[in-house]
Coordinates of C-alpha atoms and ligand atoms in Angstrom, one line a residue:
M137 CA 0.0 0.0 0.0
P138 CA 1.8 3.1 -1.1
G139 CA 0.1 5.3 1.4
L140 CA 1.9 3.7 4.2
R141 CA 5.3 4.5 2.8
W142 CA 4.7 8.2 2.6
T143 CA 6.3 10.2 5.4
P144 CA 4.0 12.8 7.0
T145 CA 5.1 16.3 6.0
T146 CA 4.7 19.7 7.5
P147 CA 2.3 22.0 5.7
D148 CA 4.0 24.3 3.3
H149 CA 4.2 28.0 3.6
D150 CA 1.8 28.9 0.7
A151 CA -0.9 26.8 2.2
M152 CA -0.6 28.7 5.5
Q153 CA -2.1 31.6 3.7
L154 CA -5.4 29.8 3.9
L155 CA -5.7 30.0 7.6
P156 CA -6.7 33.7 7.9
G157 CA -9.5 33.0 5.4
L158 CA -10.7 30.0 7.4
E159 CA -10.5 32.0 10.6
R160 CA -12.7 34.7 9.1
I161 CA -15.4 32.0 8.3
V162 CA -15.5 29.9 11.5
G163 CA -13.7 32.1 14.0
A164 CA -10.1 31.8 15.2
D165 CA -11.0 29.5 18.1
H166 CA -12.2 26.9 15.6
V167 CA -9.1 26.8 13.3
L168 CA -6.7 24.5 15.1
A169 CA -3.3 24.8 13.7
D170 CA -1.1 23.9 16.7
P171 CA 0.5 20.5 16.0
A172 CA -0.2 19.3 19.5
V173 CA -3.9 20.1 19.2
R174 CA -4.1 18.7 15.7
A175 CA -2.4 15.4 16.7
G176 CA -5.6 13.6 17.8
F177 CA -7.3 14.4 14.5
E178 CA -4.3 13.2 12.5
V179 CA -4.3 9.5 13.6
D180 CA -7.0 7.0 13.2
W181 CA -8.6 4.8 15.9
T182 CA -6.4 1.8 15.2
G183 CA -3.2 3.9 15.1
R184 CA -2.4 2.4 11.7
W185 CA -3.2 5.5 9.6
R186 CA -1.8 9.0 10.1
G187 CA -0.9 12.1 8.2
V188 CA -0.6 15.9 8.7
A189 CA -3.4 18.4 8.3
L190 CA -2.9 22.0 7.5
A191 CA -5.4 22.7 10.2
V192 CA -8.4 21.3 11.9
V193 CA -11.5 23.4 11.1
R194 CA -14.7 23.2 13.0
P195 CA -17.6 25.0 11.3
G196 CA -20.7 25.7 13.3
S197 CA -23.3 25.7 10.5
V198 CA -24.0 24.5 7.0
D199 CA -23.3 28.0 5.6
E200 CA -19.9 28.0 7.2
V201 CA -19.2 24.5 5.8
A202 CA -20.1 25.8 2.3
E203 CA -17.8 28.8 2.7
V204 CA -15.0 26.6 3.8
V205 CA -15.5 24.3 0.8
R206 CA -15.5 27.3 -1.6
L207 CA -12.3 28.7 0.0
C208 CA -10.5 25.4 -0.2
R209 CA -11.7 24.8 -3.7
G210 CA -10.3 28.2 -4.8
Q211 CA -6.9 27.3 -3.3
R212 CA -7.1 23.6 -4.4
V213 CA -6.7 22.4 -0.8
G214 CA -8.2 19.0 0.0
I215 CA -10.8 18.5 2.8
V216 CA -10.9 15.5 4.9
P217 CA -14.3 15.3 6.7
Q218 CA -14.1 13.9 10.2
G219 CA -16.8 13.0 12.7
G220 CA -15.9 10.8 15.6
N221 CA -12.8 9.4 14.0
T222 CA -13.8 5.8 14.7
G223 CA -13.6 4.7 11.1
L224 CA -11.3 1.7 10.5
V225 CA -10.1 2.2 6.9
G226 CA -8.1 5.4 7.2
G227 CA -10.7 7.6 5.4
G228 CA -11.2 10.2 8.1
V229 CA -7.6 11.2 8.7
P230 CA -5.3 13.2 6.5
R231 CA -2.7 11.6 4.2
P232 CA 0.1 13.1 2.1
A233 CA -1.3 11.7 -1.1
Y234 CA -3.2 14.7 -2.3
A235 CA -0.9 15.6 -5.2
A236 CA -1.0 12.1 -6.4
A237 CA -4.8 12.2 -6.2
G238 CA -4.9 15.1 -8.7
V239 CA -5.1 18.0 -6.2
A240 CA -2.6 20.7 -7.1
R241 CA -1.4 21.1 -3.6
R242 CA -0.3 18.5 -1.1
E243 CA -2.2 19.8 1.9
A244 CA -5.6 19.2 3.2
I245 CA -7.6 20.4 6.2
V246 CA -9.5 18.2 8.5
L247 CA -13.1 19.5 8.6
S248 CA -14.4 18.3 12.0
T249 CA -18.2 18.2 12.4
T250 CA -18.2 18.2 16.2
R251 CA -20.0 21.6 16.3
L252 CA -22.8 20.4 14.0
S253 CA -24.5 18.8 17.0
G254 CA -28.0 20.1 16.9
L255 CA -30.9 17.7 17.5
G256 CA -34.5 18.7 16.5
A257 CA -37.6 17.8 18.4
V258 CA -38.7 14.2 17.7
D259 CA -41.6 14.2 15.2
E260 CA -43.6 11.5 16.9
A261 CA -46.3 11.3 14.3
A262 CA -43.7 10.6 11.5
G263 CA -41.3 8.7 13.8
E264 CA -38.4 10.8 12.6
V265 CA -35.9 13.4 13.9
V266 CA -33.4 15.8 12.3
A267 CA -29.9 15.4 13.7
G268 CA -26.8 17.4 13.0
A269 CA -23.9 15.5 11.4
G270 CA -21.8 15.8 14.6
V271 CA -24.4 14.2 16.8
T272 CA -23.0 11.0 18.3
L273 CA -24.9 7.7 18.0
A274 CA -25.3 7.6 21.8
A275 CA -26.8 11.1 21.9
L276 CA -29.2 10.2 19.1
Q277 CA -30.2 7.0 20.8
H278 CA -30.8 8.9 24.1
H279 CA -32.8 11.7 22.4
A280 CA -35.0 9.1 20.6
G281 CA -35.4 7.2 23.8
S282 CA -36.6 10.2 25.7
A283 CA -39.5 10.4 23.2
G284 CA -40.4 6.7 23.7
L285 CA -38.7 5.7 20.4
A286 CA -35.3 4.3 19.4
F287 CA -32.8 4.5 16.6
G288 CA -32.3 1.4 14.5
I289 CA -28.5 1.4 14.4
D290 CA -26.3 0.4 17.3
F291 CA -22.6 -0.6 17.6
G292 CA -19.7 -0.5 20.0
A293 CA -18.3 2.9 19.0
R294 CA -21.7 4.6 19.9
D295 CA -20.1 7.2 22.2
S296 CA -18.0 8.7 19.5
A297 CA -19.3 7.7 16.1
T298 CA -21.4 10.5 14.5
V299 CA -24.5 10.7 12.3
G300 CA -22.3 12.1 9.5
G301 CA -19.7 9.4 9.8
M302 CA -22.4 6.7 9.9
I303 CA -24.0 8.0 6.8
A304 CA -20.6 8.4 5.0
T305 CA -19.7 4.8 5.8
N306 CA -23.2 3.4 5.6
A307 CA -22.6 1.9 9.0
G308 CA -24.2 -1.4 10.0
G309 CA -23.7 -2.8 13.5
I310 CA -25.6 -5.3 15.6
H311 CA -29.2 -4.6 14.6
V312 CA -28.9 -4.7 10.8
L313 CA -30.9 -8.0 10.7
R314 CA -33.9 -6.2 12.1
H315 CA -33.6 -2.6 10.9
G316 CA -31.1 -2.5 8.0
T317 CA -28.0 -0.4 7.6
M318 CA -27.7 3.4 8.0
R319 CA -28.9 4.0 4.4
E320 CA -32.2 2.5 5.3
Q321 CA -32.7 4.9 8.2
L322 CA -32.4 8.0 6.0
S323 CA -35.4 10.1 5.1
G324 CA -33.7 13.4 4.2
I325 CA -30.3 15.0 4.0
E326 CA -28.4 18.3 4.1
A327 CA -24.9 18.4 2.6
V328 CA -22.4 20.6 0.9
L329 CA -21.0 19.3 -2.4
G330 CA -17.5 19.7 -3.6
D331 CA -18.3 22.9 -5.5
G332 CA -19.8 24.5 -2.4
T333 CA -23.4 23.8 -3.4
I334 CA -25.8 23.1 -0.5
V335 CA -28.3 20.3 -1.1
R336 CA -31.1 20.2 1.5
R337 CA -34.2 18.2 1.8
L338 CA -35.0 17.6 5.5
E339 CA -38.7 18.1 5.7
A340 CA -40.1 15.9 2.8
P341 CA -42.6 13.2 3.7
R342 CA -41.3 9.7 3.9
K343 CA -42.9 8.7 0.6
D344 CA -41.0 11.0 -1.7
N345 CA -40.4 9.7 -5.3
T346 CA -39.2 13.0 -6.7
G347 CA -36.1 12.0 -8.5
Y348 CA -32.7 10.8 -7.4
H349 CA -32.6 9.9 -3.7
L350 CA -29.6 11.9 -2.6
P351 CA -29.5 10.5 0.9
S352 CA -28.8 7.0 -0.6
L353 CA -26.2 8.5 -2.9
L354 CA -24.3 10.1 0.0
A355 CA -24.6 7.0 2.1
G356 CA -21.4 5.1 1.7
S357 CA -19.7 7.8 -0.3
E358 CA -17.0 8.2 2.5
G359 CA -16.8 12.0 2.3
T360 CA -15.9 12.0 -1.4
L361 CA -19.1 13.5 -2.8
G362 CA -20.3 15.9 -0.1
I363 CA -20.0 16.9 3.5
V364 CA -23.1 15.8 5.3
T365 CA -24.2 18.5 7.7
A366 CA -27.5 17.1 8.9
A367 CA -30.0 14.3 8.2
R368 CA -33.6 13.3 8.9
V369 CA -33.6 9.8 10.2
H370 CA -36.3 7.2 10.9
L371 CA -36.9 6.1 14.4
V372 CA -38.3 2.7 15.5
P373 CA -40.3 1.5 18.5
R374 CA -38.4 1.5 21.8
L375 CA -38.3 -2.1 23.1
D376 CA -37.3 -2.1 26.7
H377 CA -37.7 -5.7 27.4
R378 CA -34.7 -7.8 26.3
A379 CA -33.1 -11.1 26.8
V380 CA -29.7 -12.3 25.7
A381 CA -28.3 -15.8 25.3
V382 CA -24.8 -16.9 24.6
L383 CA -24.7 -20.4 23.1
G384 CA -21.7 -22.7 22.9
M385 CA -21.9 -24.1 19.4
A386 CA -20.4 -27.1 17.7
G387 CA -19.2 -24.9 14.9
V388 CA -19.9 -22.1 12.5
G389 CA -22.3 -24.1 10.4
A390 CA -24.4 -25.0 13.4
A391 CA -24.3 -21.3 14.6
V392 CA -25.5 -20.1 11.2
A393 CA -28.3 -22.7 11.0
L394 CA -29.5 -22.0 14.5
A395 CA -29.5 -18.2 14.0
A396 CA -31.4 -18.6 10.8
R397 CA -34.0 -20.8 12.4
L398 CA -34.4 -18.4 15.3
R399 CA -35.0 -15.6 12.9
R400 CA -37.9 -17.5 11.4
M401 CA -39.3 -18.4 14.8
L402 CA -38.8 -15.0 16.6
P403 CA -39.6 -11.8 14.9
T404 CA -38.2 -10.2 18.0
L405 CA -34.7 -11.4 17.1
E406 CA -32.5 -8.3 17.1
A407 CA -28.9 -9.5 17.1
A408 CA -27.0 -12.7 16.2
E409 CA -23.3 -12.4 16.8
L410 CA -20.5 -14.9 16.3
F411 CA -17.2 -15.1 18.0
F412 CA -14.6 -17.6 19.0
D413 CA -12.5 -18.7 21.9
D414 CA -9.3 -16.8 21.0
G415 CA -11.2 -13.5 20.9
L416 CA -13.1 -14.3 24.0
G417 CA -9.8 -15.0 25.7
L418 CA -8.6 -11.5 24.9
V419 CA -11.8 -9.9 26.3
V420 CA -11.3 -12.0 29.5
R421 CA -7.6 -11.0 29.7
H422 CA -7.9 -7.3 28.9
L423 CA -11.4 -6.2 29.9
G424 CA -12.3 -8.5 32.8
G425 CA -14.9 -10.4 30.8
L426 CA -16.2 -13.6 32.5
R427 CA -16.2 -16.9 30.6
P428 CA -19.8 -18.0 30.1
F429 CA -18.9 -21.7 30.3
S430 CA -16.4 -23.9 32.1
E431 CA -15.1 -25.4 28.9
P432 CA -13.9 -23.5 25.7
Q433 CA -16.4 -24.0 22.8
P434 CA -15.7 -24.4 19.1
A435 CA -17.9 -21.3 18.4
Y436 CA -20.1 -18.8 20.4
L437 CA -23.4 -17.4 19.2
L438 CA -24.8 -14.4 21.0
V439 CA -28.5 -13.7 20.3
E440 CA -30.7 -10.9 21.6
V441 CA -34.4 -10.6 21.5
A442 CA -36.3 -7.3 22.2
D443 CA -40.0 -6.7 22.6
V444 CA -42.6 -4.5 24.3
A445 CA -43.2 -7.3 26.7
D446 CA -40.8 -9.8 28.3
P447 CA -39.4 -11.8 25.3
E448 CA -37.4 -14.2 27.5
P449 CA -40.0 -17.0 27.7
A450 CA -40.3 -17.1 23.9
L451 CA -36.5 -17.2 23.5
V452 CA -36.3 -20.0 26.1
D453 CA -39.0 -22.0 24.3
A454 CA -37.5 -21.5 20.9
L455 CA -34.0 -22.5 22.1
A456 CA -35.4 -25.5 23.9
E457 CA -37.2 -26.6 20.8
L458 CA -34.2 -26.1 18.5
A459 CA -31.6 -27.4 20.8
D460 CA -33.5 -30.6 21.2
G461 CA -32.9 -31.4 17.5
E462 CA -30.2 -33.9 16.9
D463 CA -28.2 -31.7 14.6
A464 CA -28.7 -28.4 16.4
G465 CA -25.1 -28.4 17.7
V466 CA -25.9 -26.5 20.9
L467 CA -23.3 -27.5 23.5
D468 CA -24.0 -25.1 26.3
A469 CA -26.1 -22.0 27.0
A470 CA -26.1 -18.9 29.3
M471 CA -29.0 -16.6 29.5
A472 CA -29.5 -13.1 30.8
A473 CA -32.5 -10.8 31.1
D474 CA -31.6 -8.1 33.6
T475 CA -29.5 -5.2 32.4
T476 CA -26.3 -6.0 34.3
A477 CA -26.2 -9.6 33.3
R478 CA -27.0 -8.7 29.7
E479 CA -24.2 -6.2 29.5
R480 CA -21.9 -8.8 30.9
L481 CA -22.7 -11.1 28.1
W482 CA -22.6 -8.4 25.5
L483 CA -19.1 -7.4 26.7
L484 CA -17.8 -10.8 25.5
R485 CA -18.7 -9.8 21.9
E486 CA -18.5 -6.0 21.9
G487 CA -15.2 -6.0 23.8
H488 CA -13.4 -7.7 20.9
G489 CA -12.3 -4.5 19.2
D490 CA -10.9 -2.9 22.3
A491 CA -9.3 -6.1 23.6
I492 CA -7.6 -6.7 20.2
G493 CA -6.4 -3.2 20.1
R494 CA -4.6 -3.7 23.4
E495 CA -2.5 -6.5 21.9
G496 CA -1.1 -4.2 19.3
V497 CA -2.0 -2.4 16.0
P498 CA -4.2 -4.9 14.1
H499 CA -4.9 -5.1 10.4
K500 CA -8.7 -4.9 10.3
L501 CA -10.6 -6.5 7.4
D502 CA -14.3 -6.3 7.3
V503 CA -15.8 -8.7 4.7
A504 CA -19.2 -10.1 3.8
L505 CA -19.8 -13.6 2.5
P506 CA -22.8 -15.4 1.3
V507 CA -24.1 -16.8 4.6
G508 CA -23.8 -20.3 3.4
R509 CA -20.1 -19.9 2.9
L510 CA -19.2 -18.4 6.3
E511 CA -18.1 -21.8 7.5
A512 CA -15.8 -22.4 4.6
F513 CA -14.3 -18.9 5.1
V514 CA -13.7 -19.4 8.8
E515 CA -12.1 -22.8 8.2
R516 CA -9.7 -21.4 5.6
V517 CA -8.9 -17.8 6.7
G518 CA -6.4 -18.6 9.4
G519 CA -4.4 -20.8 7.1
A520 CA -4.5 -18.2 4.3
V521 CA -3.2 -15.6 6.7
T522 CA -0.3 -17.7 8.1
A523 CA 0.7 -18.8 4.6
A524 CA 1.1 -15.1 3.7
A525 CA 2.4 -13.9 7.0
P526 CA 4.0 -16.7 9.1
G527 CA 3.3 -16.3 12.8
A528 CA 0.4 -13.9 12.3
R529 CA -2.6 -14.3 14.6
T530 CA -6.1 -14.1 13.2
I531 CA -9.1 -13.2 15.4
V532 CA -12.6 -13.4 13.7
F533 CA -16.0 -12.2 14.9
G534 CA -19.0 -10.8 13.3
H535 CA -22.7 -10.4 12.5
V536 CA -23.6 -13.9 11.5
L537 CA -26.9 -13.4 9.6
D538 CA -25.5 -10.5 7.6
G539 CA -22.7 -12.8 6.5
N540 CA -20.4 -10.1 7.9
L541 CA -17.1 -11.1 9.5
H542 CA -14.5 -8.8 11.0
V543 CA -11.1 -10.4 10.5
N544 CA -8.3 -9.0 12.7
V545 CA -4.8 -9.9 11.8
M546 CA -2.1 -9.3 14.4
G547 CA 1.6 -9.6 13.9
P548 CA 2.5 -8.2 10.4
A549 CA 4.0 -4.7 10.3
A550 CA 1.6 -1.8 9.4
D551 CA 2.9 -1.6 5.8
D552 CA 2.9 -5.4 5.2
E553 CA -0.2 -6.1 3.3
G554 CA 0.4 -9.7 2.5
A555 CA -2.1 -11.0 5.1
D556 CA -4.7 -8.4 4.0
D557 CA -4.4 -9.6 0.4
A558 CA -4.8 -13.2 1.4
V559 CA -8.0 -12.5 3.3
L560 CA -9.5 -10.4 0.5
W561 CA -8.6 -12.9 -2.2
L562 CA -10.3 -15.6 -0.2
T563 CA -13.3 -13.4 0.2
L564 CA -13.6 -12.8 -3.5
E565 CA -13.0 -16.5 -4.3
L566 CA -16.0 -17.4 -2.1
G567 CA -18.2 -14.8 -3.8
G568 CA -18.0 -12.2 -1.0
S569 CA -17.6 -8.4 -0.7
I570 CA -14.3 -6.8 0.4
S571 CA -16.2 -4.4 2.6
A572 CA -19.4 -5.1 4.5
E573 CA -19.4 -2.0 6.8
H574 CA -16.3 0.0 7.1
G575 CA -15.9 1.1 3.5
I576 CA -12.9 1.3 1.2
G577 CA -11.2 4.3 2.7
I578 CA -7.5 4.3 2.0
A579 CA -7.0 0.7 3.1
K580 CA -8.7 -1.0 0.2
V581 CA -8.4 1.4 -2.7
R582 CA -6.4 -0.9 -4.9
W583 CA -8.9 -3.7 -4.2
L584 CA -12.0 -1.8 -5.4
A585 CA -11.4 -2.7 -9.1
R586 CA -11.2 -6.4 -8.2
D587 CA -14.6 -6.2 -6.5
R588 CA -16.6 -3.8 -8.8
A589 CA -17.1 -4.1 -12.5
P590 CA -15.5 -1.5 -14.9
G591 CA -19.0 -0.1 -15.7
D592 CA -19.7 0.4 -12.0
L593 CA -16.4 2.2 -11.5
A594 CA -16.9 4.5 -14.5
A595 CA -20.3 5.5 -13.2
M596 CA -18.9 6.2 -9.8
R597 CA -16.1 8.3 -11.3
A598 CA -18.7 10.3 -13.3
I599 CA -20.7 11.0 -10.2
K600 CA -17.5 12.0 -8.4
T601 CA -16.5 14.4 -11.1
A602 CA -20.0 15.9 -11.3
L603 CA -20.3 16.6 -7.6
D604 CA -16.7 17.4 -6.7
P605 CA -15.2 18.8 -10.0
D606 CA -11.8 19.6 -8.5
G607 CA -11.4 16.5 -6.4
I608 CA -11.0 18.3 -3.2
L609 CA -13.3 16.1 -1.0
N610 CA -11.3 13.4 0.7
P611 CA -8.7 13.0 -2.1
G612 CA -7.4 9.5 -2.4
V613 CA -10.2 7.8 -0.6
L614 CA -12.5 5.2 -2.2
L615 CA -11.6 5.8 -5.9
G616 CA -7.9 6.5 -5.3
Ligands
LIG1955 C1 -15.0 -0.3 18.6 C2 -15.6 0.0 17.3 C3 -16.7 -0.7 16.8 C4 -17.2 -0.5 15.6 N1 -18.3 -1.3 15.2 C5 -18.8 -1.0 14.0 C6 -20.0 -1.8 13.5 O1 -20.4 -2.7 14.2 N2 -20.5 -1.4 12.3 C7 -20.0 -0.4 11.5 O2 -20.6 -0.2 10.5 N3 -18.9 0.2 11.9 C8 -18.3 0.0 13.1 N4 -17.2 0.7 13.5 C9 -16.6 1.6 12.5 C10 -17.0 3.1 12.7 O3 -17.5 3.3 14.0 C11 -18.1 3.5 11.7 O4 -17.6 3.4 10.4 C12 -18.7 4.9 12.0 O5 -19.8 5.0 11.1 C13 -17.7 6.0 11.7 O6 -18.3 7.2 12.3 P1 -17.4 8.4 12.6 O7 -18.2 9.6 13.0 O8 -16.4 8.0 13.7 O9 -16.6 8.7 11.3 P2 -15.1 9.1 11.0 O10 -14.2 8.0 11.4 O11 -14.8 10.4 11.5 O12 -15.1 9.1 9.4 C14 -15.4 7.9 8.7 C15 -15.5 8.3 7.2 O13 -16.6 9.1 7.0 C16 -16.2 10.4 6.5 N5 -17.1 11.4 7.2 C17 -17.2 11.6 8.5 N6 -18.1 12.5 8.8 C18 -18.6 12.9 7.5 C19 -19.5 13.9 7.1 N7 -20.2 14.6 8.0 N8 -19.8 14.0 5.8 C20 -19.1 13.3 4.9 N9 -18.2 12.4 5.2 C21 -17.9 12.2 6.5 C22 -14.8 10.5 6.8 O14 -14.1 11.3 5.9 C23 -14.3 9.0 6.6 O15 -14.1 8.7 5.3 C24 -16.6 0.4 14.7 C25 -15.5 1.2 15.2 C26 -15.0 0.9 16.4 C27 -13.8 1.8 16.8

């Protein structure tokens, strides 16, 4: 990956002329040029991706964002949009590849959305709310909850990940099987395109077939087409009664089959997560997780049901019925209904990212497979990795009914991509997608053309050129 060989540079003198203009737009307090202050914005969550920004700019309104875009466009300075900086493919931090990406200058600013944190009143009749791009997932969940509703997306980075970042990456998470991905939560959007144009449609009714659906276009665009400043999102019923079970399973095939059967039996099924003993061991070691069973299991399946009334009896009945089947492969089970016990079980799965990070800087691959091929993938991926990177450790976990596995490889140096390539080749061989949730970012740019057809890529490039004519939005990301 060439990006990893570039040495971060110091912004050049010419580009420093931009700062007074930025200060006039957003105020001097919101242009952060001091290297020590910028530092946290210049490295990603994993520590694998880093660069140098000319400055971190924090606009407080859509109009300020548009002015910043126009100023940067005039000076051919790139803009890296950044929300909570929890992205895992290097797309939200600066990189010194701007000249290579067709931008005249090397520098870029980080445009932080943290001040775009307004939340509108919940429209209870429509079941929708308008949220600023900088609103965190946790804040949105809390806001919806206080109106007796909930937001359909949830995942471990909820305290930092933002609405804008979730749209830009089309985030998924643990409730996709019930509510879909971020794209499916969008009703309207406000954004600034690469030429400074503001697009805004935040008040339209839910049924709105009036041409191209811009929220869908911006979802998954990774900051390359527009800077999202606000969105109108759907809310779902708040389901306060929950039950969680962790099941020791005979293998991946058994876990997939059981989860699929549970989905047919229980419309209340909200999450079905897969993990293995090596990852569980790290959560126990680093985060104080408690092993659910006395013996290690070949695979672990965590399922959660949620309803307006206690869903535990239905889960117990369904599990009893299924586990009785000869081929069910259920070896052990632990159940929790009260909040503390549920959180204890969830930690075993949600703690994976954090626990892995404490072992070192991982290579994080996020792939999707046809669900029927998950077992073959899990059987082969460890061998494929060690063949490419002897001694590397591979920890796998994921969202089983989405066919989505997070493959974490530990051991290879940050710029050694042999193991990454092995995982992605195996994914394509089995008919999968090289990105299920995290996007392409910088990490997988050279892989995009192996996954998408030439016609698809040409259409994407045409859209990029139309909406960001000078290529200033997140240069180098997604299309390279
Ligand atoms: C512990 C952990 C667990 C995670 N679990 C999941 C999971 O289950 N499912 C999942 O999908 N992801 C997961 N992620 C990845 C990450 O949280 C998501 O990709 C999230 O959507 C990123 O949001 P952010 O605000 O942090 O975006 P950032 O990291 O700041 O940016 C991500 C990308 O979006 C762009 N961007 C950010 N804001 C905007 C904006 N306003 N307009 C245009 N572009 C923008 C950036 O340029 C970058 O390309 C996890 C991450 C961590 C650290």
